[in-house]
Coordinates of C-alpha atoms and ligand atoms in Angstrom, one line a residue:
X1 CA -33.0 -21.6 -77.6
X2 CA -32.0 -21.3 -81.1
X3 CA -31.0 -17.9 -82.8
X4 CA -32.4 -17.8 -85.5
X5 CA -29.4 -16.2 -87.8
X6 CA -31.3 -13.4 -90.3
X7 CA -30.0 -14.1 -93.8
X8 CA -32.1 -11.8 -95.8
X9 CA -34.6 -8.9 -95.3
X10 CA -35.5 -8.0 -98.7
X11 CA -38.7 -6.3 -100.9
X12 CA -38.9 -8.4 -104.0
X13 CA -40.6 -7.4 -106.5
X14 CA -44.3 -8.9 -106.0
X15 CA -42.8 -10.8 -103.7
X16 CA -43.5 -8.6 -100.4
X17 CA -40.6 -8.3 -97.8
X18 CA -39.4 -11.8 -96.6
X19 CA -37.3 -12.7 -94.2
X20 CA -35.2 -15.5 -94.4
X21 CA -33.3 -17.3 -91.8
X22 CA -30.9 -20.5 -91.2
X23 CA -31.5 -22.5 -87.9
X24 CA -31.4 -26.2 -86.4
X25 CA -34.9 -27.6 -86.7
X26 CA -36.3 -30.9 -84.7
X27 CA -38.5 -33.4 -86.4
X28 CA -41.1 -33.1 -84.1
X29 CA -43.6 -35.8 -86.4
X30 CA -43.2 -37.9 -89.1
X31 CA -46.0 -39.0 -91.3
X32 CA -46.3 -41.3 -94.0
X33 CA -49.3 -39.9 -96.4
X34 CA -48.5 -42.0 -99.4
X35 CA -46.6 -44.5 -100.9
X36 CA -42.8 -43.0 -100.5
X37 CA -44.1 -39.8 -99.2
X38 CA -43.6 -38.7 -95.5
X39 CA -44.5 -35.5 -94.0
X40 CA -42.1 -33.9 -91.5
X41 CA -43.2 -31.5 -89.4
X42 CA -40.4 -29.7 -88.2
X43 CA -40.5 -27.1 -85.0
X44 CA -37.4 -25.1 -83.1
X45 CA -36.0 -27.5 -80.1
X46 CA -37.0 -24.8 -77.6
X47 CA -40.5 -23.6 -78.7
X48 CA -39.5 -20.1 -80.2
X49 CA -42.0 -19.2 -83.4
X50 CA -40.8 -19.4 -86.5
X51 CA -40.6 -16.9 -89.2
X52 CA -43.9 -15.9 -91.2
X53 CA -44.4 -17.7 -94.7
X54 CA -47.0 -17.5 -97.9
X55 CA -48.7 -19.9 -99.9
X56 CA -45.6 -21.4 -102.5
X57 CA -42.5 -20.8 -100.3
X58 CA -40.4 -23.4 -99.6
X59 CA -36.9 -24.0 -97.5
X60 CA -33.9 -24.9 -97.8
X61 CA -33.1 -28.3 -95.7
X62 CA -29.5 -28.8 -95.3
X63 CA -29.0 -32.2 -94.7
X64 CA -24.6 -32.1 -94.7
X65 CA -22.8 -29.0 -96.1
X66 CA -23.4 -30.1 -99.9
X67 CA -26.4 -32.3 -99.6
X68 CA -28.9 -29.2 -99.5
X69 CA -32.5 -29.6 -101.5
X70 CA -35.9 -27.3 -101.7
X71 CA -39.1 -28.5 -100.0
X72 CA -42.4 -27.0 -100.5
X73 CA -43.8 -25.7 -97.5
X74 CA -47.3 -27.7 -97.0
X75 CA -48.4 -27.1 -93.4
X76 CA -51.0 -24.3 -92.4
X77 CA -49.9 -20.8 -92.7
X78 CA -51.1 -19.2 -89.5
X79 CA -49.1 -21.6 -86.9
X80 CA -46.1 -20.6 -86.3
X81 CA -44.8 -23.2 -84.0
X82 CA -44.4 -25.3 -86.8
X83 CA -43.2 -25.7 -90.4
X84 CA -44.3 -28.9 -92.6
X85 CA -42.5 -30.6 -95.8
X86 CA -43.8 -33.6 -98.1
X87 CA -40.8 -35.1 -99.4
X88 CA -41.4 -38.2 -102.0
X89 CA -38.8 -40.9 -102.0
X90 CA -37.2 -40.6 -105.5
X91 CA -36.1 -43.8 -107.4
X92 CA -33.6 -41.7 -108.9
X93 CA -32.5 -39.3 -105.9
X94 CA -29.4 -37.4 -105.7
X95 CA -29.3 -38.5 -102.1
X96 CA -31.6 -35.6 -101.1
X97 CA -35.0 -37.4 -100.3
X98 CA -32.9 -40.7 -99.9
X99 CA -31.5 -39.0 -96.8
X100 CA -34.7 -37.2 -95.3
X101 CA -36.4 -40.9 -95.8
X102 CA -33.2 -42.8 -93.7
X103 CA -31.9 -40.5 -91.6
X104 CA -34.9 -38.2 -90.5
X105 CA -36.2 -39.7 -87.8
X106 CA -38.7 -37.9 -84.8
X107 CA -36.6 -36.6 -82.8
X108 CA -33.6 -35.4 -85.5
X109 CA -32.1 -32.7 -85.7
X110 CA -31.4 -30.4 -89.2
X111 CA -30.6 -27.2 -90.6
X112 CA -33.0 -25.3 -92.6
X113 CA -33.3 -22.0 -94.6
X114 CA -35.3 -19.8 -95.3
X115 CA -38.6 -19.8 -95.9
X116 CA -38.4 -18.1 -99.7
X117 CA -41.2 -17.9 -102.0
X118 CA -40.9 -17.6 -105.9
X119 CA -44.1 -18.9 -106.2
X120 CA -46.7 -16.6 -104.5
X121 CA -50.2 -16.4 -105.1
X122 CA -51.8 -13.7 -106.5
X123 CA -55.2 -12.3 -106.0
X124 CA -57.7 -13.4 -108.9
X125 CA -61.3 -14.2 -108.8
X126 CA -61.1 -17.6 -110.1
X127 CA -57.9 -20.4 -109.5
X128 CA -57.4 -23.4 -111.5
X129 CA -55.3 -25.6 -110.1
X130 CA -53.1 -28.3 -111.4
X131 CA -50.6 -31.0 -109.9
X132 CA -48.9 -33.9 -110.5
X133 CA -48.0 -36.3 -107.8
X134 CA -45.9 -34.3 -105.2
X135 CA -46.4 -31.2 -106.9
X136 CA -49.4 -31.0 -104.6
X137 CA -47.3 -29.9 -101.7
X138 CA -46.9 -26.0 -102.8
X139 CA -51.1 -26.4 -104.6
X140 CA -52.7 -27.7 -100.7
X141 CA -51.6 -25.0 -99.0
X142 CA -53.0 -22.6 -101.8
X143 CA -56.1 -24.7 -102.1
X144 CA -56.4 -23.9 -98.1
X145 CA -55.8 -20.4 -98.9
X146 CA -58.1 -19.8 -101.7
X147 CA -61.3 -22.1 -99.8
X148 CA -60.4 -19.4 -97.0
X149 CA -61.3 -16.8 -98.9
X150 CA -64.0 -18.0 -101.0
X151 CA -62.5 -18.0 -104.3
X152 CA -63.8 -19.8 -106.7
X153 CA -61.0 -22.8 -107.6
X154 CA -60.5 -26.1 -109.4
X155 CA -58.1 -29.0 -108.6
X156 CA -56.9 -31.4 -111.3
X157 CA -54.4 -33.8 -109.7
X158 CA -52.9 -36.3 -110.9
X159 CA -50.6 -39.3 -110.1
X160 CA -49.2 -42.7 -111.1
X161 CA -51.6 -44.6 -108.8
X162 CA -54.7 -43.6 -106.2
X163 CA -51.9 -45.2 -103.3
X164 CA -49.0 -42.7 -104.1
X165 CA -51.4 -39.5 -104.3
X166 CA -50.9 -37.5 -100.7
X167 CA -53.4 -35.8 -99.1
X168 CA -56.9 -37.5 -101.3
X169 CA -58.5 -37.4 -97.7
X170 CA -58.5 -33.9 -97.4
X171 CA -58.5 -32.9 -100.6
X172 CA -61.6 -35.0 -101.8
X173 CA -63.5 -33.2 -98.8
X174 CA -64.0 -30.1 -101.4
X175 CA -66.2 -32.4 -103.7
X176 CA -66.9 -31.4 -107.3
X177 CA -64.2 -28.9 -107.1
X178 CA -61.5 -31.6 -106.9
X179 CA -60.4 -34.1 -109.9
X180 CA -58.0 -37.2 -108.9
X181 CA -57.2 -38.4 -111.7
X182 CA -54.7 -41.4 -111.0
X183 CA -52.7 -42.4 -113.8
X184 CA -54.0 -46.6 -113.9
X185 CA -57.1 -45.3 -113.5
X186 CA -58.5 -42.5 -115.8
X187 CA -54.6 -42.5 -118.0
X188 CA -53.4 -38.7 -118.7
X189 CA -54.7 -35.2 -116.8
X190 CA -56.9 -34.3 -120.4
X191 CA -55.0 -30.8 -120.4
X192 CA -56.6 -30.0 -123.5
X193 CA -60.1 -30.0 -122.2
X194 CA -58.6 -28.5 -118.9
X195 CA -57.3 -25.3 -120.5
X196 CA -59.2 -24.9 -123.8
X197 CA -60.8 -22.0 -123.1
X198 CA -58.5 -18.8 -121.9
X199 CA -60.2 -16.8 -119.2
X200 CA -58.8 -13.7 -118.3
X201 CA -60.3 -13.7 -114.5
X202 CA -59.0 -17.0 -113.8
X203 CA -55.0 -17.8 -112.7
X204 CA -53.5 -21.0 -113.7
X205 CA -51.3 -23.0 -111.2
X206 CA -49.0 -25.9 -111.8
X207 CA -46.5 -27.9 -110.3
X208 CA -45.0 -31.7 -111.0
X209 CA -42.8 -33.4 -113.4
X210 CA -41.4 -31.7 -116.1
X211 CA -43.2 -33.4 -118.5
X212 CA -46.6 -31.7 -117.2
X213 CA -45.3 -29.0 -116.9
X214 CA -44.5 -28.3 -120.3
X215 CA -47.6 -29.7 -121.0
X216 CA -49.4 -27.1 -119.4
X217 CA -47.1 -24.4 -120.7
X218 CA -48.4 -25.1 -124.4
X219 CA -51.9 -25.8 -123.8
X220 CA -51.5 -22.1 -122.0
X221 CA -50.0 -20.5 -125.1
X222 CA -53.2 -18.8 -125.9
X223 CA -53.9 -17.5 -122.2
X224 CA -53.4 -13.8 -121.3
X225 CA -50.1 -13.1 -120.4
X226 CA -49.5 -13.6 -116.9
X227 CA -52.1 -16.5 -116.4
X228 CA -50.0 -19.3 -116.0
X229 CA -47.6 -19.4 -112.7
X230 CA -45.4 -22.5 -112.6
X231 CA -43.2 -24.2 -110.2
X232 CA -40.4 -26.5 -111.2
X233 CA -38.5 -29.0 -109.3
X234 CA -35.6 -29.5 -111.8
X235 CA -33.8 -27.4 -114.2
X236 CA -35.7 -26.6 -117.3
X237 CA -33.3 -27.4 -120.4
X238 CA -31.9 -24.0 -122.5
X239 CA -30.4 -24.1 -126.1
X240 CA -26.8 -23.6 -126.1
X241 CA -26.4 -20.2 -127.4
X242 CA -25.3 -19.9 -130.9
X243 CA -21.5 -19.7 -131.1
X244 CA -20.7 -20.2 -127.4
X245 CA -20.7 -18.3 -124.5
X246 CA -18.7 -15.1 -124.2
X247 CA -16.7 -12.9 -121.8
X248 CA -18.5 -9.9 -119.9
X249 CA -17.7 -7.9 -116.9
X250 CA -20.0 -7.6 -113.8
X251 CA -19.3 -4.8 -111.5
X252 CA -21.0 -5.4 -107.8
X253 CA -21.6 -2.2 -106.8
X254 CA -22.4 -2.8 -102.9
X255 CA -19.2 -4.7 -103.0
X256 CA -17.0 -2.2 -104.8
X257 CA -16.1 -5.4 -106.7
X258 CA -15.6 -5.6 -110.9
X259 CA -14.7 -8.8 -112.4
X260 CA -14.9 -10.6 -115.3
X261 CA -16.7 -13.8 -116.3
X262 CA -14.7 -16.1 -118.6
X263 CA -16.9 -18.4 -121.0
X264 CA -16.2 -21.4 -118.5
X265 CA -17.5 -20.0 -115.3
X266 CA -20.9 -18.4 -114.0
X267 CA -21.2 -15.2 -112.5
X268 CA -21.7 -16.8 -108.8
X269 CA -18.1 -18.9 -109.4
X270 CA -16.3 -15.2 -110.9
X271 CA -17.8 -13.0 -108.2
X272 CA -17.0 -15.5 -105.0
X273 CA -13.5 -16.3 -105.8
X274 CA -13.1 -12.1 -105.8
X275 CA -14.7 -12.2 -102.4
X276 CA -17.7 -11.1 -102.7
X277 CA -20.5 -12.9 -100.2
X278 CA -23.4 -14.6 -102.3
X279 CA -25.8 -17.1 -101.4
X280 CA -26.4 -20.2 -103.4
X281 CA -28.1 -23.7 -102.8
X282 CA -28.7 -25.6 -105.8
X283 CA -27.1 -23.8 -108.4
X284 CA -28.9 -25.3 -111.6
X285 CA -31.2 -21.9 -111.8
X286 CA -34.2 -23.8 -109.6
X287 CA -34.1 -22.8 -106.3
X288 CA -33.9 -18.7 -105.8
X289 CA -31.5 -18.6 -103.2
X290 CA -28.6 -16.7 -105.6
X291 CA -31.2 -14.2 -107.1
X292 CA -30.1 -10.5 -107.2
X293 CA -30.7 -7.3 -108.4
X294 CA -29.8 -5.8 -112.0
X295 CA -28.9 -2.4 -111.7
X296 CA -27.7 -2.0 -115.4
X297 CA -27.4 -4.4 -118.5
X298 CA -29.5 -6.2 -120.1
X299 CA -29.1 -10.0 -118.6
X300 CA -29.4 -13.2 -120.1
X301 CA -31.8 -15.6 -118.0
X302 CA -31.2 -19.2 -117.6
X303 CA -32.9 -20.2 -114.8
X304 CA -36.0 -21.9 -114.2
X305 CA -37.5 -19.2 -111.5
X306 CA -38.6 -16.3 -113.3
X307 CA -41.7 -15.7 -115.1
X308 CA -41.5 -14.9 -118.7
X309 CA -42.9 -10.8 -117.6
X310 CA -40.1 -11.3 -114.8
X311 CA -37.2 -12.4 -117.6
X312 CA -38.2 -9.9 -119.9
X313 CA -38.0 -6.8 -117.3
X314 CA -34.7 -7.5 -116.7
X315 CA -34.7 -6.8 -113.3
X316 CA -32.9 -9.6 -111.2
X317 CA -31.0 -12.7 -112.5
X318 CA -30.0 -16.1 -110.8
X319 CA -26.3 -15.8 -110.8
X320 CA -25.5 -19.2 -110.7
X321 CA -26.9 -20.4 -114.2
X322 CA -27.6 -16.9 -116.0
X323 CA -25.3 -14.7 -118.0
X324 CA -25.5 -11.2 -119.7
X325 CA -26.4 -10.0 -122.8
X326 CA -24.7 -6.5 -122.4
X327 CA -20.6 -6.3 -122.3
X328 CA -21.5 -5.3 -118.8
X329 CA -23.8 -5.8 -116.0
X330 CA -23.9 -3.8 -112.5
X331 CA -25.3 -6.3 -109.8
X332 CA -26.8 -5.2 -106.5
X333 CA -24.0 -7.5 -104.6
Ligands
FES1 S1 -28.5 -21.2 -106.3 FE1 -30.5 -21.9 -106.8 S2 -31.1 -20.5 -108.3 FE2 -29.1 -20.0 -108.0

């Protein structure tokens, strides 16, 4: 039986405790529920459970030592034999879905982490949802969890065609509460319609390309603060900062460890080559796996994770993209 190795036992803030753990997975089913999308479901060789998870997390599969990419978790909540990914094959992959597409067969065996979730569902009376192609993944196990409760929701999903949309059988079982909107068919989700009217009891939920994404962030700008939770797959884009990055010092207290971080390298690079133990995955600011706790100084975030209440408290940072405002930072490494 696999031991599953216990990364992280943690109270984030909103967040709950989570556990995370690395272990060797079996494709126990593969499913193709779309054009280029397959769902894997993925269970431990010798039967043991697997750890607990939320609506939004997602883990870590690690398909070599550097080939490592985020999947939304997609399956149903309350069985813990089994964990489920959707993973689109992407024209312009990396090699990340290329490989789970050609090399994960039934019967294969990888190594995930996790499960994580920097994209948890709050309690509100009313949930709008919105998704763009395989942005559903995170929004169908929400949907699930929001019908269980009898919240009120909406779903407005979109994709490039009705054939590369996963899930419509399911999803269209809701009725009225559901809008597939494929691209060729009806052209662009009408956002503007969508969102015009700010209501403080509902919750706004989006995932997909960047493109709707920043879509929905401005037809959201008049929303209450805190309305709008969003989930990217790839690393929003940052001004440079005027006049270049400089110098500061970050002492890790745990550690004992203070170091400085040159214009040229991130905190992550600085604080592993002095030996300190950190925990990275994707390192563009998208995946959560390097987040920590600020214990003093006022950082500078640069990641695409945190909320804007969660940037402007301050309190953690993704150490592999942000920086710090202060001359120095005390990190809870
Ligand atoms: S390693 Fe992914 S956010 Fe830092």
């Amino acid at each position: 039986m696999t031991a599953p190795e216990l990364l992280v036992e943690s109270p984030q803030r909103n967040r709950g405790t989570y556990r995370e753990v690395e272990l060797d997975l079996q494709v126990r089913k593969r499913e193709r529920v779309a054009e280029g999308v397959v769902v894997l479901t993925l269970a431990d060789p010798a039967g043991a459970d697997l750890p607990e998870w939320t609506p939004g997390a997602h883990i870590d599969l690690m398909m070599t030592p550097t080939l490592i990419r985020q999947y939304s978790l997609c399956g149903d909540t309350s069985n813990s034999a089994e964990w489920k990914v959707g993973v689109l094959l992407d024209p312009a992959s990396r090699g990340g879905s290329q490989f789970v597409h050609d090399k994960l067969h039934e019967g294969a065996t990888v190594r995930v982490r996790g499960p994580r979730n920097h994209f948890p569902m709050v309690q509100a009376a009313r949930y709008k949802f919105i998704a763009g192609g395989i942005g559903i993944t995170p929004i169908y196990t929400m949907i699930a969890a929001a019908a269980a409760t009898n919240a009120d929701w909406q779903l407005l999903y979109g994709g490039r065609t009705r054939s590369s949309m996963a899930f419509l059988d399911v999803l269209e079982d809701h009725g009225d509460r559901v809008s597939v909107c494929p691209q060729d068919e009806t052209g662009m989700l009408d956002l503007a319609a969508e969102l015009s009217a700010p209501d403080e009891d509902t919750v706004v939920y989006c995932c997909g390309p960047e493109g709707l994404l920043s879509a929905v962030e401005q037809a959201c700008t008049s929303w209450p603060t805190g309305s709008l939770h969003i989930e990217r797959f790839a690393a929003k884009a940052f001004e440079p900062s005027v006049g270049g990055d400089s110098a500061f010092e970050v002492e890790c207290q745990r550690s004992g460890v203070s170091v400085t971080v040159p214009p040229d390298k991130t905190i992550y690079e600085a604080v592993e080559e002095a030996g300190v133990d950190v925990l990275g995955s994707c390192m563009e600011g998208v995946c959560g796996t390097c987040e920590c706790d600020v214990i003093e100084g006022e950082p500078d975030p640069r990641d695409s994770v945190l909320s804007e209440a969660e940037r402007e408290s301050g309190a953690t940072i993704m150490i592999c993209v942000s920086r710090s405002r202060s001359e120095r930072l005390v990190l809870d490494l």
